[in-house]
Structure formats: C-alpha cells, structure tokens
C-alpha cells in the first residue's frame, strides 16, 4: 500500500486539487485507508496543535491564524505560530518580522522569533523575500518535515499551523507526520467557497483530524453610511452555517470585513496585538471558543482511552 502512495501518479492526484485525500478514501475504502497513515509524532513540549486551513487562497487563513495565535498569547498562553505555506509565506509580513533571520541552537535546531507575545517561524525568515520561491513537491515535503522536527519551540501550550491552500504535499506530509488536536477551516461566504468547505471537512475526516469549526471570514461589514451590519456576499451568510450543520461541524465565528485589519496586517502589527483595539474582539472570542473545543476534544479522547482499557 505504501509504495502505491509514493507512486507519482497518485501523488499528482493529491497535489492537483482539494479532492485529493477524498479520492484516496474512495479509492481504498474501509480498513485499507488507514494503511496510508503511518505512526504520527507528537512534538516534544508542545501541548496542543491546531491547523488553520482552507481549500482556496485569499480567504484570510494567515490573517486568522496570526490573530488567533496572538489572541491566545494575550490570554497568557505560550503560543507558537508555524508558517507552513512554503510557496507563499506571509507570517513574516503579518508579524512584522520580515527583516529577521533565523538562528540555530548548538544542536542545530531553529530558534523561533519572538514578537507580539508569540514565537513564530517561517521559511520567509530563512531566505531572501525578494527571491521567488520555487519548490518541487518532494522538496516541499522535506522542508515541512524539517520545520516540524528541527524547531526548538521550548514549552508551548498551543502551536498554530498556517497551511497553504488546498491539499497538496504540505497537507499530506503534515497528515502523515504530526499528531494534531484539531483543524479550523476558513472560508468566505460565497457559494463557490462552500464547495471548498465540503472538501476541507472531507480531507480532515480522512486523516482523522477533528474539525474544531468553520470560520467564516469577511462575512459582514459595518456600513459607514448607515452604520448597520451588511452581509458581505448578499445573503449567503446563513449558507455556511447550513453547510456546516449538514457536515456535522460547527460554524464557530463570523468575522467582519474591516479594511483596518488588512492595513494592520500589512504594517506587521495585528489588531490583536494592539492594546484596546475593538477590532480584536472577534478574534479573542474565537480564541476562547477554540480553547473550549480543544479542551472538550481532549476530554473525549481520554474517556475513549479509559473505555478501551476497561
Ligand atoms: N477580515 C478581514 N478584513 C479585511 N481584510 C482581510 C480580512 N481577512 C483577510 N484580509 C485581507 O485579505 C487578504 C488575504 O488574506 P490572507 O490572510 O493572506 O489569506 P490566505 O492566507 O487565505 O491566502 C490580505 O490582504 C488580508 O489582509
Ligand atoms: Mg496564507
Ligand atoms: Zn448601508
């Protein structure tokens, strides 16, 4: 089975679309699907891992991942943010660390950069930003593994992973390598994006990572003329909730579209790092919700383990 997995043809199926991992399950249904998932590692001293994903680019994954991480940090948790978007790393810009390089320990482990109350690491801090990043599949997989295995996070309560869009090599490598507590799926309220939500949920089900929830980004905006909340995509806001419910997952946030969020991101100072900024509120709510859900998931897991023992 494993050799099949490594074969190029199957791999190209994965990297082409979000359907990849879904296809895998359909292809090798039942017991065999699990043969593809080798033993996964737990990162030493990292208590909880949450992956922020989406099947489409530009929906706000990195913005959500960054503000979630900084919010968790503001709640006095020890937090790491790992940029796994090897092709298009944006964490250095979002955190304002573009100028900083990565140092290594005596044991040749990467030392994350500390800023805005969290530790972060990105390939963008390792190579000149100006150079276009061109990686081939196997290389990407190697970089992801190295970032996972060779980073010295110290003690972390939460590690937030910012994933690239889709279900390419990064997602496959991650799913095979790392034990994760949960995933968040970020989407926008357009109809087209809803199909991506379905694929995303399917993918995480396949690799047995619980979906903590769907985050609807750029869901609404407050109109400067009439000061009321308008649905950004004209009345589809409810649809995300419906789709989520049908898939058996929760929509756990509806984040507004706010130009200042984009501006703050470009400046490298997330709204959540700005003391007293009201725009941070929805992200703090999200962070608290994520803590709740992951705690629940842990309890469930422990109960299951107990049952297995008895
Ligand atoms: N809630 C929001 N309000 C305004 N702009 C946003 C919001 N979320 C994201 N953006 C902007 O949208 C663009 C894409 O966001 P990004 O987080 O990079 O998406 P992704 O990681 O999914 O590709 C960025 O310019 C970002 O600043
Ligand atoms: Mg991104
Ligand atoms: Zn209006």
Tab-separated table of C-alpha atoms and ligand atoms in Angstrom:
chain	number	residue	atom	x	y	z
A	1	UNK	CA	0.000	0.000	0.000
A	2	UNK	CA	2.658	2.467	0.966
A	3	UNK	CA	4.540	2.065	-2.255
A	4	UNK	CA	1.311	2.869	-4.045
A	5	UNK	CA	1.059	6.038	-2.028
A	6	UNK	CA	4.522	7.080	-3.042
A	7	UNK	CA	3.881	6.491	-6.692
A	8	UNK	CA	3.907	9.677	-8.681
A	9	UNK	CA	0.562	9.243	-10.330
A	10	UNK	CA	-1.301	9.138	-7.048
A	11	UNK	CA	0.726	11.980	-5.703
A	12	UNK	CA	-0.152	14.172	-8.619
A	13	UNK	CA	-3.806	13.488	-7.906
A	14	UNK	CA	-3.266	14.814	-4.399
A	15	UNK	CA	-1.498	17.954	-5.386
A	16	UNK	CA	-3.929	18.923	-8.080
A	17	UNK	CA	-6.999	19.591	-6.026
A	18	UNK	CA	-8.661	19.620	-2.730
A	19	UNK	CA	-10.344	16.403	-3.749
A	20	UNK	CA	-7.094	14.502	-3.386
A	21	UNK	CA	-7.485	12.988	0.035
A	22	UNK	CA	-11.173	12.443	-0.540
A	23	UNK	CA	-10.294	10.415	-3.627
A	24	UNK	CA	-7.870	8.413	-1.563
A	25	UNK	CA	-10.631	7.238	0.690
A	26	UNK	CA	-12.933	6.391	-2.158
A	27	UNK	CA	-10.110	4.546	-3.843
A	28	UNK	CA	-9.155	2.375	-0.914
A	29	UNK	CA	-12.271	2.262	1.110
A	30	UNK	CA	-12.677	0.767	4.542
A	31	UNK	CA	-9.857	-0.778	6.535
A	32	UNK	CA	-7.254	-0.169	3.889
A	33	UNK	CA	-7.494	3.617	4.029
A	34	UNK	CA	-5.803	3.533	7.398
A	35	UNK	CA	-2.766	1.765	5.965
A	36	UNK	CA	-1.818	5.101	4.488
A	37	UNK	CA	-1.476	6.785	7.822
A	38	UNK	CA	1.793	5.811	9.465
A	39	UNK	CA	2.579	6.459	13.141
A	40	UNK	CA	2.481	10.174	13.747
A	41	UNK	CA	4.799	12.063	16.043
A	42	UNK	CA	3.997	14.405	18.895
A	43	UNK	CA	6.206	17.464	19.151
A	44	UNK	CA	8.172	17.487	22.392
A	45	UNK	CA	6.952	20.118	24.884
A	46	UNK	CA	4.113	21.188	22.587
A	47	UNK	CA	0.816	20.598	24.302
A	48	UNK	CA	-1.792	21.331	21.617
A	49	UNK	CA	-1.614	21.658	17.843
A	50	UNK	CA	-4.228	23.336	15.692
A	51	UNK	CA	-4.100	23.648	11.890
A	52	UNK	CA	-5.696	26.587	10.103
A	53	UNK	CA	-6.644	25.606	6.589
A	54	UNK	CA	-8.790	26.328	3.562
A	55	UNK	CA	-9.092	24.884	0.106
A	56	UNK	CA	-8.927	28.296	-1.506
A	57	UNK	CA	-6.288	31.003	-1.258
A	58	UNK	CA	-7.012	34.549	-0.190
A	59	UNK	CA	-9.834	33.759	2.211
A	60	UNK	CA	-7.869	35.008	5.202
A	61	UNK	CA	-6.211	31.875	6.592
A	62	UNK	CA	-2.979	33.601	7.501
A	63	UNK	CA	-4.811	36.579	8.981
A	64	UNK	CA	-6.980	34.270	11.100
A	65	UNK	CA	-4.030	32.057	12.099
A	66	UNK	CA	-1.969	35.084	13.127
A	67	UNK	CA	-4.700	36.812	15.106
A	68	UNK	CA	-5.737	33.540	16.724
A	69	UNK	CA	-2.147	32.905	17.789
A	70	UNK	CA	-1.637	36.441	19.101
A	71	UNK	CA	-5.005	36.303	20.957
A	72	UNK	CA	-4.016	33.044	22.626
A	73	UNK	CA	-0.729	34.688	23.555
A	74	UNK	CA	-2.573	37.674	25.065
A	75	UNK	CA	-4.550	35.198	27.156
A	76	UNK	CA	-1.226	34.313	28.799
A	77	UNK	CA	-0.749	31.063	26.941
A	78	UNK	CA	2.579	30.070	25.455
A	79	UNK	CA	1.990	30.094	21.725
A	80	UNK	CA	3.899	29.227	18.574
A	81	UNK	CA	2.896	30.054	15.004
A	82	UNK	CA	4.370	27.891	12.279
A	83	UNK	CA	4.117	29.125	8.709
A	84	UNK	CA	3.732	26.061	6.518
A	85	UNK	CA	2.929	27.996	3.375
A	86	UNK	CA	6.254	27.225	1.751
A	87	UNK	CA	5.281	28.719	-1.602
A	88	UNK	CA	3.785	31.910	-0.224
A	89	UNK	CA	4.867	32.549	3.352
A	90	UNK	CA	3.062	35.569	4.776
A	91	UNK	CA	3.648	35.297	8.518
A	92	UNK	CA	6.819	37.466	8.466
A	93	UNK	CA	4.835	40.320	6.927
A	94	UNK	CA	1.839	39.826	9.216
A	95	UNK	CA	4.015	39.867	12.333
A	96	UNK	CA	6.499	42.447	11.076
A	97	UNK	CA	9.459	40.081	11.268
A	98	UNK	CA	10.470	40.193	7.606
A	99	UNK	CA	13.842	41.710	8.450
A	100	UNK	CA	14.698	38.988	10.941
A	101	UNK	CA	16.640	35.843	10.183
A	102	UNK	CA	16.519	32.522	11.996
A	103	UNK	CA	19.255	31.477	14.413
A	104	UNK	CA	20.037	27.892	15.356
A	105	UNK	CA	20.872	26.235	18.669
A	106	UNK	CA	24.059	24.253	19.335
A	107	UNK	CA	22.054	21.177	18.334
A	108	UNK	CA	21.224	22.816	15.011
A	109	UNK	CA	17.574	23.434	15.866
A	110	UNK	CA	15.807	26.521	14.548
A	111	UNK	CA	15.098	29.188	17.157
A	112	UNK	CA	11.694	30.828	16.573
A	113	UNK	CA	11.407	34.616	16.501
A	114	UNK	CA	9.612	36.223	19.454
A	115	UNK	CA	7.298	39.123	18.682
A	116	UNK	CA	3.824	40.299	19.723
A	117	UNK	CA	3.886	37.802	22.585
A	118	UNK	CA	4.287	34.680	20.455
A	119	UNK	CA	7.056	32.621	18.857
A	120	UNK	CA	6.977	32.139	15.119
A	121	UNK	CA	8.925	30.549	12.360
A	122	UNK	CA	8.621	30.840	8.601
A	123	UNK	CA	10.611	29.892	5.566
A	124	UNK	CA	10.241	33.596	4.732
A	125	UNK	CA	12.714	34.338	7.525
A	126	UNK	CA	15.234	31.914	6.089
A	127	UNK	CA	15.530	33.075	2.527
A	128	UNK	CA	15.542	36.474	0.942
A	129	UNK	CA	11.994	37.687	0.464
A	130	UNK	CA	12.780	39.065	-2.969
A	131	UNK	CA	13.599	35.667	-4.403
A	132	UNK	CA	10.623	33.873	-5.882
A	133	UNK	CA	10.038	30.646	-4.037
A	134	UNK	CA	10.061	27.725	-6.389
A	135	UNK	CA	9.870	24.300	-4.803
A	136	UNK	CA	9.142	20.922	-6.204
A	137	UNK	CA	6.867	18.534	-4.348
A	138	UNK	CA	9.480	16.346	-2.637
A	139	UNK	CA	11.412	19.433	-1.598
A	140	UNK	CA	8.332	20.969	-0.007
A	141	UNK	CA	7.708	17.795	1.900
A	142	UNK	CA	11.312	17.852	3.149
A	143	UNK	CA	11.056	21.479	4.245
A	144	UNK	CA	7.804	20.802	6.113
A	145	UNK	CA	9.327	17.815	7.891
A	146	UNK	CA	12.406	19.807	8.796
A	147	UNK	CA	10.369	22.695	10.171
A	148	UNK	CA	8.342	20.213	12.253
A	149	UNK	CA	11.268	18.160	13.502
A	150	UNK	CA	14.005	20.740	13.815
A	151	UNK	CA	12.373	23.695	15.550
A	152	UNK	CA	13.075	24.264	19.219
A	153	UNK	CA	9.808	25.809	20.434
A	154	UNK	CA	10.563	25.478	24.120
A	155	UNK	CA	7.372	24.833	26.090
A	156	UNK	CA	4.177	25.634	24.188
A	157	UNK	CA	0.535	25.481	25.205
A	158	UNK	CA	-0.596	25.954	21.608
A	159	UNK	CA	1.055	25.585	18.249
A	160	UNK	CA	-0.935	27.170	15.426
A	161	UNK	CA	-0.156	25.981	11.888
A	162	UNK	CA	-0.797	28.269	8.937
A	163	UNK	CA	-1.334	25.980	5.959
A	164	UNK	CA	-1.197	26.749	2.249
A	165	UNK	CA	-4.492	26.421	0.382
A	166	UNK	CA	-5.615	23.043	-0.908
A	167	UNK	CA	-4.470	19.509	-0.168
A	168	UNK	CA	-1.036	19.393	-1.709
A	169	UNK	CA	2.243	17.996	-0.476
A	170	UNK	CA	2.209	20.077	2.694
A	171	UNK	CA	-1.130	18.710	3.864
A	172	UNK	CA	-0.166	15.144	3.004
A	173	UNK	CA	3.173	15.396	4.775
A	174	UNK	CA	1.566	17.003	7.786
A	175	UNK	CA	-1.200	14.428	7.999
A	176	UNK	CA	1.344	11.634	7.855
A	177	UNK	CA	3.830	13.165	10.243
A	178	UNK	CA	2.166	15.088	13.036
A	179	UNK	CA	-0.485	14.427	15.658
A	180	UNK	CA	-2.876	17.360	15.604
A	181	UNK	CA	-5.659	18.175	18.030
A	182	UNK	CA	-7.924	19.901	15.573
A	183	UNK	CA	-8.269	21.965	12.458
A	184	UNK	CA	-10.055	25.181	11.639
A	185	UNK	CA	-11.433	25.682	8.158
A	186	UNK	CA	-11.535	29.269	6.982
A	187	UNK	CA	-13.959	30.286	4.287
A	188	UNK	CA	-15.713	33.293	2.831
A	189	UNK	CA	-19.490	33.339	2.340
A	190	UNK	CA	-19.542	32.964	-1.468
A	191	UNK	CA	-21.343	29.976	-2.907
A	192	UNK	CA	-18.177	28.787	-4.590
A	193	UNK	CA	-16.320	28.757	-1.313
A	194	UNK	CA	-18.924	26.430	0.182
A	195	UNK	CA	-17.861	23.595	-2.101
A	196	UNK	CA	-14.371	24.079	-0.716
A	197	UNK	CA	-15.662	23.792	2.818
A	198	UNK	CA	-17.109	20.385	1.998
A	199	UNK	CA	-13.787	19.245	0.548
A	200	UNK	CA	-11.883	20.588	3.507
A	201	UNK	CA	-14.065	18.770	6.014
A	202	UNK	CA	-13.769	15.604	3.953
A	203	UNK	CA	-9.997	15.864	3.910
A	204	UNK	CA	-9.669	16.199	7.675
A	205	UNK	CA	-12.105	13.356	8.246
A	206	UNK	CA	-9.916	11.182	6.042
A	207	UNK	CA	-6.785	11.922	8.015
A	208	UNK	CA	-8.664	11.677	11.310
A	209	UNK	CA	-8.134	15.213	12.498
A	210	UNK	CA	-11.266	16.667	14.154
A	211	UNK	CA	-12.602	19.860	12.621
A	212	UNK	CA	-12.941	22.281	15.537
A	213	UNK	CA	-15.056	24.531	13.388
A	214	UNK	CA	-15.598	26.641	10.342
A	215	UNK	CA	-14.539	30.263	10.472
A	216	UNK	CA	-16.457	32.473	8.103
A	217	UNK	CA	-14.220	35.384	7.238
A	218	UNK	CA	-15.216	38.647	5.533
A	219	UNK	CA	-18.715	37.673	6.495
A	220	UNK	CA	-20.158	41.146	7.024
A	221	UNK	CA	-19.181	44.774	7.268
A	222	UNK	CA	-20.458	47.785	9.104
A	223	UNK	CA	-21.619	50.309	6.580
A	224	UNK	CA	-20.031	53.735	7.020
A	225	UNK	CA	-23.192	55.364	5.616
A	226	UNK	CA	-25.989	53.792	7.612
A	227	UNK	CA	-23.916	52.145	10.381
A	228	UNK	CA	-25.752	48.839	10.040
A	229	UNK	CA	-24.282	45.388	9.511
A	230	UNK	CA	-24.488	44.292	5.897
A	231	UNK	CA	-23.848	40.778	4.697
A	232	UNK	CA	-20.799	40.989	2.551
A	233	UNK	CA	-21.845	38.446	-0.043
A	234	UNK	CA	-25.505	39.334	-0.158
A	235	UNK	CA	-27.460	36.976	1.966
A	236	UNK	CA	-25.390	33.822	1.728
A	237	UNK	CA	-24.168	34.199	5.293
A	238	UNK	CA	-26.649	31.621	6.500
A	239	UNK	CA	-25.464	29.091	3.928
A	240	UNK	CA	-22.114	28.489	5.577
A	241	UNK	CA	-23.932	27.622	8.774
A	242	UNK	CA	-26.265	25.265	6.875
A	243	UNK	CA	-23.431	23.534	5.063
A	244	UNK	CA	-21.514	23.198	8.302
A	245	UNK	CA	-24.537	21.701	10.050
A	246	UNK	CA	-25.051	19.193	7.245
A	247	UNK	CA	-21.421	18.131	7.564
A	248	UNK	CA	-21.752	17.776	11.303
A	249	UNK	CA	-19.350	20.593	12.104
A	250	UNK	CA	-19.917	23.957	13.741
A	251	UNK	CA	-19.531	27.394	12.341
A	252	UNK	CA	-17.680	28.989	15.231
A	253	UNK	CA	-17.086	32.527	14.020
A	254	UNK	CA	-18.336	35.134	11.582
A	255	UNK	CA	-15.565	37.661	11.240
A	256	UNK	CA	-16.264	41.065	9.714
A	257	UNK	CA	-14.528	42.573	6.733
A	258	UNK	CA	-12.632	45.562	8.066
A	259	UNK	CA	-10.149	47.466	5.892
A	260	UNK	CA	-8.108	48.306	9.011
A	261	UNK	CA	-7.434	44.594	9.504
A	262	UNK	CA	-5.714	44.439	6.137
A	263	UNK	CA	-3.835	47.668	6.855
A	264	UNK	CA	-2.637	46.426	10.268
A	265	UNK	CA	-1.552	43.172	8.678
A	266	UNK	CA	0.480	44.995	6.064
A	267	UNK	CA	2.134	47.041	8.822
A	268	UNK	CA	3.081	43.910	10.727
A	269	UNK	CA	1.052	44.795	13.808
A	270	UNK	CA	-2.004	42.519	14.055
A	271	UNK	CA	-5.108	44.143	15.575
A	272	UNK	CA	-4.923	41.595	18.392
A	273	UNK	CA	-1.502	42.955	19.359
A	274	UNK	CA	-2.899	46.483	19.702
A	275	UNK	CA	-3.988	47.122	23.256
A	276	UNK	CA	-7.664	48.073	23.486
A	277	UNK	CA	-8.382	47.821	19.744
A	278	UNK	CA	-12.053	46.847	19.475
A	279	UNK	CA	-11.414	45.105	16.158
A	280	UNK	CA	-9.563	42.403	18.090
A	281	UNK	CA	-12.715	41.355	19.937
A	282	UNK	CA	-13.992	38.756	17.419
A	283	UNK	CA	-10.557	37.105	17.392
A	284	UNK	CA	-10.484	36.877	21.189
A	285	UNK	CA	-13.927	35.278	21.102
A	286	UNK	CA	-12.615	32.834	18.510
A	287	UNK	CA	-9.561	32.057	20.649
A	288	UNK	CA	-11.744	31.336	23.680
A	289	UNK	CA	-14.022	29.128	21.604
A	290	UNK	CA	-11.030	27.205	20.264
A	291	UNK	CA	-9.725	26.643	23.789
A	292	UNK	CA	-13.159	25.324	24.847
A	293	UNK	CA	-13.457	22.976	21.889
A	294	UNK	CA	-9.949	21.582	22.155
A	295	UNK	CA	-10.409	21.011	25.867
A	296	UNK	CA	-13.644	19.123	25.129
A	297	UNK	CA	-11.938	17.058	22.438
A	298	UNK	CA	-9.164	16.133	24.876
A	299	UNK	CA	-11.683	15.026	27.485
A	300	UNK	CA	-13.496	12.900	24.911
A	301	UNK	CA	-10.238	11.279	23.873
A	302	UNK	CA	-9.350	10.487	27.473
A	303	UNK	CA	-12.773	8.960	28.029
A	304	UNK	CA	-12.317	6.783	24.940
A	305	UNK	CA	-8.941	5.640	26.182
A	306	UNK	CA	-10.465	4.741	29.539
A	307	UNK	CA	-13.172	2.745	27.781
A	308	UNK	CA	-10.585	0.855	25.746
A	309	UNK	CA	-8.717	-0.021	28.926
A	310	UNK	CA	-11.810	-1.441	30.628
B	1	LIG	N1	-11.440	40.246	7.933
B	1	LIG	C1	-10.700	40.884	7.022
B	1	LIG	N2	-10.965	42.169	6.709
B	1	LIG	C2	-10.239	42.808	5.758
B	1	LIG	N3	-9.242	42.255	5.057
B	1	LIG	C3	-8.937	40.973	5.339
B	1	LIG	C4	-9.628	40.221	6.318
B	1	LIG	N4	-9.092	38.965	6.366
B	1	LIG	C5	-8.099	38.959	5.453
B	1	LIG	N5	-7.984	40.141	4.839
B	1	LIG	C6	-7.057	40.510	3.749
B	1	LIG	O1	-7.266	39.612	2.671
B	1	LIG	C7	-6.042	39.258	2.042
B	1	LIG	C8	-5.846	37.732	2.090
B	1	LIG	O2	-5.686	37.320	3.441
B	1	LIG	P1	-4.696	36.153	3.870
B	1	LIG	O3	-4.820	36.005	5.339
B	1	LIG	O4	-3.334	36.384	3.324
B	1	LIG	O5	-5.390	34.924	3.119
B	1	LIG	P2	-4.856	33.432	2.847
B	1	LIG	O6	-3.823	33.120	3.868
B	1	LIG	O7	-6.079	32.577	2.969
B	1	LIG	O8	-4.318	33.426	1.461
B	1	LIG	C9	-4.965	40.024	2.798
B	1	LIG	O9	-4.677	41.195	2.119
B	1	LIG	C10	-5.611	40.328	4.150
B	1	LIG	O10	-5.088	41.477	4.759
B	2	LIG	MG1	-1.857	32.481	3.663
B	3	LIG	ZN1	-25.539	50.980	4.440
